[in-house]
Coordinates of C-alpha atoms in Angstrom, one line a residue:
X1 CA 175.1 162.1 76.2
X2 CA 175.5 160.8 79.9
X3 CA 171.9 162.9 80.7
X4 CA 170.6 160.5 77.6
X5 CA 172.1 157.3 79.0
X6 CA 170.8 157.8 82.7
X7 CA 167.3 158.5 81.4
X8 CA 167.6 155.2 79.5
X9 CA 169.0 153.5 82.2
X10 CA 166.5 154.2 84.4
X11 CA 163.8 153.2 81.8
X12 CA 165.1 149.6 81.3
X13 CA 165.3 149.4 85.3
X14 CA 161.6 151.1 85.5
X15 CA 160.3 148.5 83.0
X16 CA 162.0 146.0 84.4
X17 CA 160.6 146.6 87.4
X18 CA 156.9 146.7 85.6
X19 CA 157.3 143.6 84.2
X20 CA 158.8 141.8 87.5
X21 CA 155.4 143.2 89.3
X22 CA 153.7 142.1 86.7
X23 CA 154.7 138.7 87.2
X24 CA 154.3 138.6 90.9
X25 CA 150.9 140.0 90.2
X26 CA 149.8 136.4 87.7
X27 CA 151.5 134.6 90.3
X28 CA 149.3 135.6 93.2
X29 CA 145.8 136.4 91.2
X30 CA 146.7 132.2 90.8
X31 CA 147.6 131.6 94.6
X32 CA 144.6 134.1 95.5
X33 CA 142.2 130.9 96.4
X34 CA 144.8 129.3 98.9
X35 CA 146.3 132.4 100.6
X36 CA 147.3 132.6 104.1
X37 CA 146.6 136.0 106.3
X38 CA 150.4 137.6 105.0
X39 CA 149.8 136.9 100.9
X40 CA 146.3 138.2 101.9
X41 CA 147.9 141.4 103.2
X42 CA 150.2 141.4 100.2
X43 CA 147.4 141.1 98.0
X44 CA 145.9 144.1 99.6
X45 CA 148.5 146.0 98.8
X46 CA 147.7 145.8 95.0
X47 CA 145.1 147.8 95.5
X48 CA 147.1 150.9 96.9
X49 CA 149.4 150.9 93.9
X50 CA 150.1 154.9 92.2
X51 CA 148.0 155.3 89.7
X52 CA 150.3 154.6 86.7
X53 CA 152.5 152.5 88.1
X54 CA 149.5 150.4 87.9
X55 CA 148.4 150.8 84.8
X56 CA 151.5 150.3 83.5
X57 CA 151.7 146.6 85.1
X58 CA 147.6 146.0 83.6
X59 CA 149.1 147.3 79.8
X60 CA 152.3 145.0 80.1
X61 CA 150.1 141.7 81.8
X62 CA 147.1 142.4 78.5
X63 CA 150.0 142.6 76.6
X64 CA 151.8 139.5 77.2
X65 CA 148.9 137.3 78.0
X66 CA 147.3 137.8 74.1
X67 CA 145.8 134.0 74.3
X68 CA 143.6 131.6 76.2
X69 CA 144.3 130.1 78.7
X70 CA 147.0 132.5 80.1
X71 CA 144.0 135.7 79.4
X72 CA 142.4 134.7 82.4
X73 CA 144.7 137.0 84.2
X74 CA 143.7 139.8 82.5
X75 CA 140.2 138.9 83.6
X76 CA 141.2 138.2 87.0
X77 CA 143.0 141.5 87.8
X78 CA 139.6 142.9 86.9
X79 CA 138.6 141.5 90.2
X80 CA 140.8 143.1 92.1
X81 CA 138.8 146.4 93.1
X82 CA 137.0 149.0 91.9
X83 CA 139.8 151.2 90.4
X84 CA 141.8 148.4 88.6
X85 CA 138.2 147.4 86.9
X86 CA 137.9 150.5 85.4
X87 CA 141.8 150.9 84.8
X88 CA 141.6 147.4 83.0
X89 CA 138.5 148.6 80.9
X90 CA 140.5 151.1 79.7
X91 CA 143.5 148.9 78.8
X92 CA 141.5 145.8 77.3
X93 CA 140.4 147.0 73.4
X94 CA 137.1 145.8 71.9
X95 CA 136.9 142.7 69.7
X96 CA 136.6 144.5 66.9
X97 CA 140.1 146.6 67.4
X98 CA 142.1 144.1 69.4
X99 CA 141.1 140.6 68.0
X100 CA 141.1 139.3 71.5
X101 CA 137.9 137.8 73.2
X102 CA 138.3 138.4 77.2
X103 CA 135.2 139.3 79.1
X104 CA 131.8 138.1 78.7
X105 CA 130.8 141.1 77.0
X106 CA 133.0 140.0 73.6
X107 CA 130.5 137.9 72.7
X108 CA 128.0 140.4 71.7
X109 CA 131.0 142.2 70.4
X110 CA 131.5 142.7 66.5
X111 CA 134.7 140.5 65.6
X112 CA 137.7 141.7 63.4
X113 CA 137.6 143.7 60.3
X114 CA 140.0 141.2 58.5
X115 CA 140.5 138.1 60.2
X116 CA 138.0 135.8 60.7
X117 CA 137.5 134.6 64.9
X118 CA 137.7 131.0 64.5
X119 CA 134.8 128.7 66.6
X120 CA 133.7 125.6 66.6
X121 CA 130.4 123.9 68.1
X122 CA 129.8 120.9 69.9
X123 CA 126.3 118.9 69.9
X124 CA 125.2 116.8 72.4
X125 CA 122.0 114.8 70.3
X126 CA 120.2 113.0 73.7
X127 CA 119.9 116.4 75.5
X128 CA 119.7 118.7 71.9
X129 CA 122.4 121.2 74.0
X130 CA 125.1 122.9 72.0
X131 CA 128.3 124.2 73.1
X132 CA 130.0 127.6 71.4
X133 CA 133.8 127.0 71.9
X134 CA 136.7 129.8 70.9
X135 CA 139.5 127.6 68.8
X136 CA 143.2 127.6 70.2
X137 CA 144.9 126.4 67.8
X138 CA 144.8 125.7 63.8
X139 CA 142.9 122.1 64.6
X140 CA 139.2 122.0 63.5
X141 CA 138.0 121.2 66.9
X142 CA 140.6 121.1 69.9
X143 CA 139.6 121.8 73.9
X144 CA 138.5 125.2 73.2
X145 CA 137.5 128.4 75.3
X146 CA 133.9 128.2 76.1
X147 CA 131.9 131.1 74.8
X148 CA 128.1 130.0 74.6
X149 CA 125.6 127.6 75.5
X150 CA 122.1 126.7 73.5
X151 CA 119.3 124.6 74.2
X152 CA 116.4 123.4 72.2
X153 CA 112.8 123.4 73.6
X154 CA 110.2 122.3 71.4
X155 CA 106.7 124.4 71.9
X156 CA 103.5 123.5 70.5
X157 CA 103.6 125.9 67.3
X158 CA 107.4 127.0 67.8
X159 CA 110.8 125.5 69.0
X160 CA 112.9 127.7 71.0
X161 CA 117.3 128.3 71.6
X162 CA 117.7 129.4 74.9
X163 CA 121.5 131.2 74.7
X164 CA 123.5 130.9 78.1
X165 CA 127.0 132.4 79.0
X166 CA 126.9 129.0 81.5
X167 CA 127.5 125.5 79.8
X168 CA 124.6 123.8 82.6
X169 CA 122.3 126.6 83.3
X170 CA 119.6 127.4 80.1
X171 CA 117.2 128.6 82.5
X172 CA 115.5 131.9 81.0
X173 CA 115.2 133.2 85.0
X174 CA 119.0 133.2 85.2
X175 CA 121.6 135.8 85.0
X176 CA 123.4 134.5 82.5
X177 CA 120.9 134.3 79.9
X178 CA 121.7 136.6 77.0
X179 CA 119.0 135.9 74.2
X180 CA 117.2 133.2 72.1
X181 CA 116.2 132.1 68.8
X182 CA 112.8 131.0 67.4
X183 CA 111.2 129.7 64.5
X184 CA 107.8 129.6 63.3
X185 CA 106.2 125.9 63.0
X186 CA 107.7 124.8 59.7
X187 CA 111.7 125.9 60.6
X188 CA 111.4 127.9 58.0
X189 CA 111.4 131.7 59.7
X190 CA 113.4 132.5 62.9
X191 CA 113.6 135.5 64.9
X192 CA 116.8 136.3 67.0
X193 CA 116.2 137.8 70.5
X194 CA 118.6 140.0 72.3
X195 CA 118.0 139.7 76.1
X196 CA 120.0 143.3 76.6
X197 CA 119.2 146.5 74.8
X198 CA 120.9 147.6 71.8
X199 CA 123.6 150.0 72.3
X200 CA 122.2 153.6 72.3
X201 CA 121.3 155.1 68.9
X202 CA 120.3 152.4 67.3
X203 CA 116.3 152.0 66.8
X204 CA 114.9 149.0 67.5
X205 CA 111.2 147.6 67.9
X206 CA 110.7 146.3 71.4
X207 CA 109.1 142.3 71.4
X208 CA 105.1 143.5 72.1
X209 CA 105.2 140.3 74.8
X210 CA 107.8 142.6 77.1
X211 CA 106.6 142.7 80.3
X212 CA 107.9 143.4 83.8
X213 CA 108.8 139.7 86.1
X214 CA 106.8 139.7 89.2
X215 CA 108.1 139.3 92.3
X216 CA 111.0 137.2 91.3
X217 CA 112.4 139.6 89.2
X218 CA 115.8 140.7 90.4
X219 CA 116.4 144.5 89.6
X220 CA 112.7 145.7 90.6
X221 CA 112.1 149.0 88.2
X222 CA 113.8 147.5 85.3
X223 CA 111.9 146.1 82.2
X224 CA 113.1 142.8 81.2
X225 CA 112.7 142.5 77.8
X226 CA 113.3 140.7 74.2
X227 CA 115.0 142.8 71.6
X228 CA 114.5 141.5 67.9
X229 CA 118.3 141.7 66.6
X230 CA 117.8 139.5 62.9
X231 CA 115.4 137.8 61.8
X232 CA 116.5 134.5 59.2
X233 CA 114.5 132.8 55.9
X234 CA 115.5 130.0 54.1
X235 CA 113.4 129.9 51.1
X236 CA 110.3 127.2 50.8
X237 CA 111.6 124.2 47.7
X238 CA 108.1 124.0 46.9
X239 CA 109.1 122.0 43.8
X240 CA 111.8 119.7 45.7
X241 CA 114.2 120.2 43.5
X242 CA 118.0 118.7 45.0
X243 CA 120.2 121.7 46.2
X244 CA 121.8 123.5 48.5
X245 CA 119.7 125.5 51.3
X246 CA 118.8 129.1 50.6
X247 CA 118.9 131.6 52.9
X248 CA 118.6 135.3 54.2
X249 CA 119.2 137.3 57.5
X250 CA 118.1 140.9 58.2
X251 CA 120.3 142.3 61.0
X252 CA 118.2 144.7 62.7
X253 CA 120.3 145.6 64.7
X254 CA 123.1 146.4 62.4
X255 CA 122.8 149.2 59.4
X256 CA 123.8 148.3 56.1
X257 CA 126.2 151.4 56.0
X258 CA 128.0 149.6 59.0
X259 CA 130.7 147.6 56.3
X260 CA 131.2 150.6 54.3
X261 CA 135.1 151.7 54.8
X262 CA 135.7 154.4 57.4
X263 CA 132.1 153.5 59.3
X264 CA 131.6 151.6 62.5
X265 CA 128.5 149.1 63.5
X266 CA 126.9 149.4 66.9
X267 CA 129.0 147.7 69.8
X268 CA 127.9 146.4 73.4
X269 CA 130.4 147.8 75.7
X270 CA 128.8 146.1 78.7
X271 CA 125.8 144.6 80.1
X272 CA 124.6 147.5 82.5
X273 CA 120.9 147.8 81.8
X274 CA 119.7 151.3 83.6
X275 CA 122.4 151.9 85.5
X276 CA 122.5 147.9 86.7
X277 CA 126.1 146.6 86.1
X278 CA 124.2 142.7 85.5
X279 CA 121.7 140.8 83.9
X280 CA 118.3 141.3 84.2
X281 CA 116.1 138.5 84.5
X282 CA 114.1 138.1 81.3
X283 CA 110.3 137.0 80.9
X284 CA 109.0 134.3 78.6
X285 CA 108.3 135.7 75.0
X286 CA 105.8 135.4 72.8
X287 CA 102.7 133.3 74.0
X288 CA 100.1 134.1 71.3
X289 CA 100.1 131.9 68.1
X290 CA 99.0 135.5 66.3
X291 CA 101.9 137.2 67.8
X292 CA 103.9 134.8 67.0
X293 CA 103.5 134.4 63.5
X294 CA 103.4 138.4 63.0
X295 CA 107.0 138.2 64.6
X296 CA 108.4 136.1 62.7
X297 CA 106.7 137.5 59.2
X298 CA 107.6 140.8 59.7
X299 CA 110.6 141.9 58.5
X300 CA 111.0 139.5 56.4
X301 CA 108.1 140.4 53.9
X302 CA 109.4 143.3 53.2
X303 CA 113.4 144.7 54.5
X304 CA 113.4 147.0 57.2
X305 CA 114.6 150.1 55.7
X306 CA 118.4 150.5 56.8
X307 CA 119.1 147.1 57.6
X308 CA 122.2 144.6 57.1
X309 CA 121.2 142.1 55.1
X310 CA 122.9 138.6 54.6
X311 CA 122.4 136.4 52.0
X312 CA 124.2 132.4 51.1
X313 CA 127.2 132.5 48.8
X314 CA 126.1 130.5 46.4
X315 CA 127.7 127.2 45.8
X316 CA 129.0 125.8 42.2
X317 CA 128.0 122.0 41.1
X318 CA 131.0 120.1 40.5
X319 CA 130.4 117.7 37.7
X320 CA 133.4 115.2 39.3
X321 CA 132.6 115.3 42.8
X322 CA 128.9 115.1 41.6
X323 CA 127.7 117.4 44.6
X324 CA 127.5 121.5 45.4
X325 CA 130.3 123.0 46.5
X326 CA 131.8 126.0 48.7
X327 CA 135.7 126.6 49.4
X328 CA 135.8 127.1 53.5
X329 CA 139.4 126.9 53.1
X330 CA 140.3 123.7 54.8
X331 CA 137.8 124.3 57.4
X332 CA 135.0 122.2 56.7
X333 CA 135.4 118.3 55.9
X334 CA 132.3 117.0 56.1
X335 CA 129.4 117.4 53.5
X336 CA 126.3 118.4 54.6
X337 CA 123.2 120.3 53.8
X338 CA 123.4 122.7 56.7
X339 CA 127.0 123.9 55.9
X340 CA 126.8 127.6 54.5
X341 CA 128.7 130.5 54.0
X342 CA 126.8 133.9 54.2
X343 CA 127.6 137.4 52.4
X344 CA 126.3 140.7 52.3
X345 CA 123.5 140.6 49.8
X346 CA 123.4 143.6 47.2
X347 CA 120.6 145.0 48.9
X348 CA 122.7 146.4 51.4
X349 CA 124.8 148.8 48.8
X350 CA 128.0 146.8 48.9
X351 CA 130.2 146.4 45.7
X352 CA 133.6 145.4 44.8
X353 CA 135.6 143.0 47.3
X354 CA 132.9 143.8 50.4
X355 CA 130.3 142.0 48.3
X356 CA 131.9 138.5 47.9
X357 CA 133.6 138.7 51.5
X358 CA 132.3 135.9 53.8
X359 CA 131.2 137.7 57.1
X360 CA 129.9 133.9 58.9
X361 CA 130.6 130.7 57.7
X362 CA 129.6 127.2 58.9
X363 CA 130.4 123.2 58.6
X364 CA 130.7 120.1 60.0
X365 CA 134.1 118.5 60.5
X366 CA 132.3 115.0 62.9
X367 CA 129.7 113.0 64.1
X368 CA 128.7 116.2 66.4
X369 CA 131.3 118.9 65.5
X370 CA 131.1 122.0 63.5
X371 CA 133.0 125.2 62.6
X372 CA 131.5 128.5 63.1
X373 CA 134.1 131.4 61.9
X374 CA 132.6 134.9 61.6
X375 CA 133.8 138.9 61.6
X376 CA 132.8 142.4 61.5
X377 CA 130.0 143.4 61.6
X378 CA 128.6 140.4 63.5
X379 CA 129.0 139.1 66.8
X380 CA 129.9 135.6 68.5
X381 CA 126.2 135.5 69.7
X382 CA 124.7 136.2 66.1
X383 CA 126.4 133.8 64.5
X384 CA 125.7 131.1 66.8
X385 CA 122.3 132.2 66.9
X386 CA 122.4 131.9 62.9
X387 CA 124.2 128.8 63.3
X388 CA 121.6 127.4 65.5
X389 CA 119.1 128.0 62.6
X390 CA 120.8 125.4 60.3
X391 CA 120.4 122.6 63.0
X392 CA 116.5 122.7 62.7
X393 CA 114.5 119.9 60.8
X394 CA 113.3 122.0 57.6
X395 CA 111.2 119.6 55.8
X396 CA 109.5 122.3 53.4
X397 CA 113.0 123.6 52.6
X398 CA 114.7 120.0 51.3

């Protein structure tokens, strides 16, 4: 009985003393940018710390610091050196299994199995720019975590979304560019690009534009390319009859066994490309009007064999209201023809309660505001990409 006690006593004094370093630790990652030479030399000493005495102060910080703002710890004791970033890999779950967003990487993550990760996007008209935030709270649009960044470029026969992980830089030469969408010339067909390869077993059909940057390119030896991850119809109203929008997405990168129970869809686990822990820079796309238009036809006259494939939830007419209608659950306020909610289509095998489950959904709630909730299988940067495709003009499709 007294061996019992002793052990327990020293426990309680061994996590107390885990959770007092862990403290000390948040309170100097936030001093780190002001030290003098002694918190300097304190700060060194982090990095000597045993082994699992240290992970046990990187499991209690990711433990206590579950929400934004306060994850940024968790980020920054990734910083530290080499041995707590791959200690704090270890400790931080994936999306998919923690429900957290924390590194960059999350965004190409797929979210939750049963809760949906609540977004919202903000659009700023004069410079067609749109900002991806992560909600952190239950109010429709508050001060957010930035996620993603989109700008629209209008080509002659196209119009281009360049994604960004930075809010000012859409620049496709940068290192924080992480993909694209396009559409064809109506805004009827888009393709989504992946700037990073898939994660490994999964086939995919490398963009035929692909080639290698020139001198600027910074990782000489590695291919910068564009990886076709969905590709998105909404269906011509060649009769213009009033309704809703209808549309479709093949996810190419996602097989439509990956919602069954008990299987798992592909997952990022970091941006390395060939052994480079970065971006890559990536190469304009598609220049060729032919090219184009066999890009963004291909897949979409006929399903890729294998395939995820979305499809709109229908809405119901509601004779009182005199308008369509879609239950988003108190997140969407505003009526509006590019709000959607998008389930797995038949196609892909599902039945029961998977079939009627809304994987992405999307709504305005201002002026220049709109929700963007998604889950498993997708990923942050799907959805926006998806999302992106609703803000087009579609004058064949109204």
């Amino acid at each position: 009985m007294k061996l019992g006690l002793k052990s327990r006593s020293r426990r309680v004094v061994q996590d107390s003393a885990v959770a007092a370093a862990a403290e000390k630790l948040k309170n100097n990652i936030s001093d780190s940018k002001n030290m003098d030479e002694k918190l300097r030399e304190d700060y060194r000493c982090w990095t000597n710390l045993p082994t699992e005495l240290m992970r046990e102060v990187l499991i209690k910080i990711e433990e206590s610091e579950s929400k934004w703002p306060e994850r940024k710890h968790v980020v920054a004791c990734a910083g530290v050196c080499k041995s707590w970033r791959e200690a704090i890999r270890e400790v931080v779950k994936t999306l998919e299994n923690s429900g957290k967003i924390t590194f960059p990487i999350s965004v190409k993550q797929p979210g939750p199995r049963d809760s949906l990760v609540k977004c919202f996007i903000k659009r700023n008209s004069s410079t067609q720019t749109f900002y991806l935030y992560l909600s952190l709270s239950q109010a429709l649009a508050d001060d957010g975590k930035f996620l993603l960044a989109a700008r629209k470029y209008r080509r002659a026969m196209c119009t281009d979304y360049i994604i960004s992980l930075h809010a000012d830089d859409m620049s496709k030469g940068s290192g924080t560019y992480v993909g694209k969408l396009r559409s064809n010339f109506l805004g009827t067909k888009f393709v989504v690009y992946d700037a990073h390869p898939p994660p490994t077993g999964v086939k995919m059909a490398k963009n035929r534009s692909t080639r290698m940057v020139a001198s600027k390119q910074i990782f000489p030896g590695v291919p910068a390319s564009n990886y076709p991850v969905a590709h998105i119809s909404y269906e011509l109203n060649v009769m213009g009859a009033r309704g809703p929008r209808r549309m479709h997405c093949i996810m190419d990168a996602i097989p439509s066994s990956a919602i069954k129970p008990g299987a798992v869809a592909p997952t990022q686990m970091d941006f390395r490309v060939r052994g480079v822990d970065s971006f890559p820079q990536i190469p304009s796309s598609l220049s060729k009007s032919s090219d184009l238009d066999k890009a963004l036809s291909g897949p979409l006259d006929g399903q890729r064999d294998g395939s995820l494939v979305l499809r709109n939830k229908a809405p119901r007419w509601h004779e009182q209201l005199q308008c369509w209608c879609l239950n988003f659950h108190g997140r969407v306020t505003v009526a509006s023809v590019k709000n959607f909610q998008l389930v797995a289509s038949p196609e892909s095998g599902t039945v029961g309660a998977e079939q009627g489950k809304v994987i992405l959904q999307f709504g305005k709630v201002g002026k220049d505001v709109f929700t963007m909730d998604y889950l498993y299988p997708i990923s942050a940067f799907q959805a926006f990409a998806i999302s992106l495709s609703s803000f087009d003009t579609k004058i064949a499709c109204e």
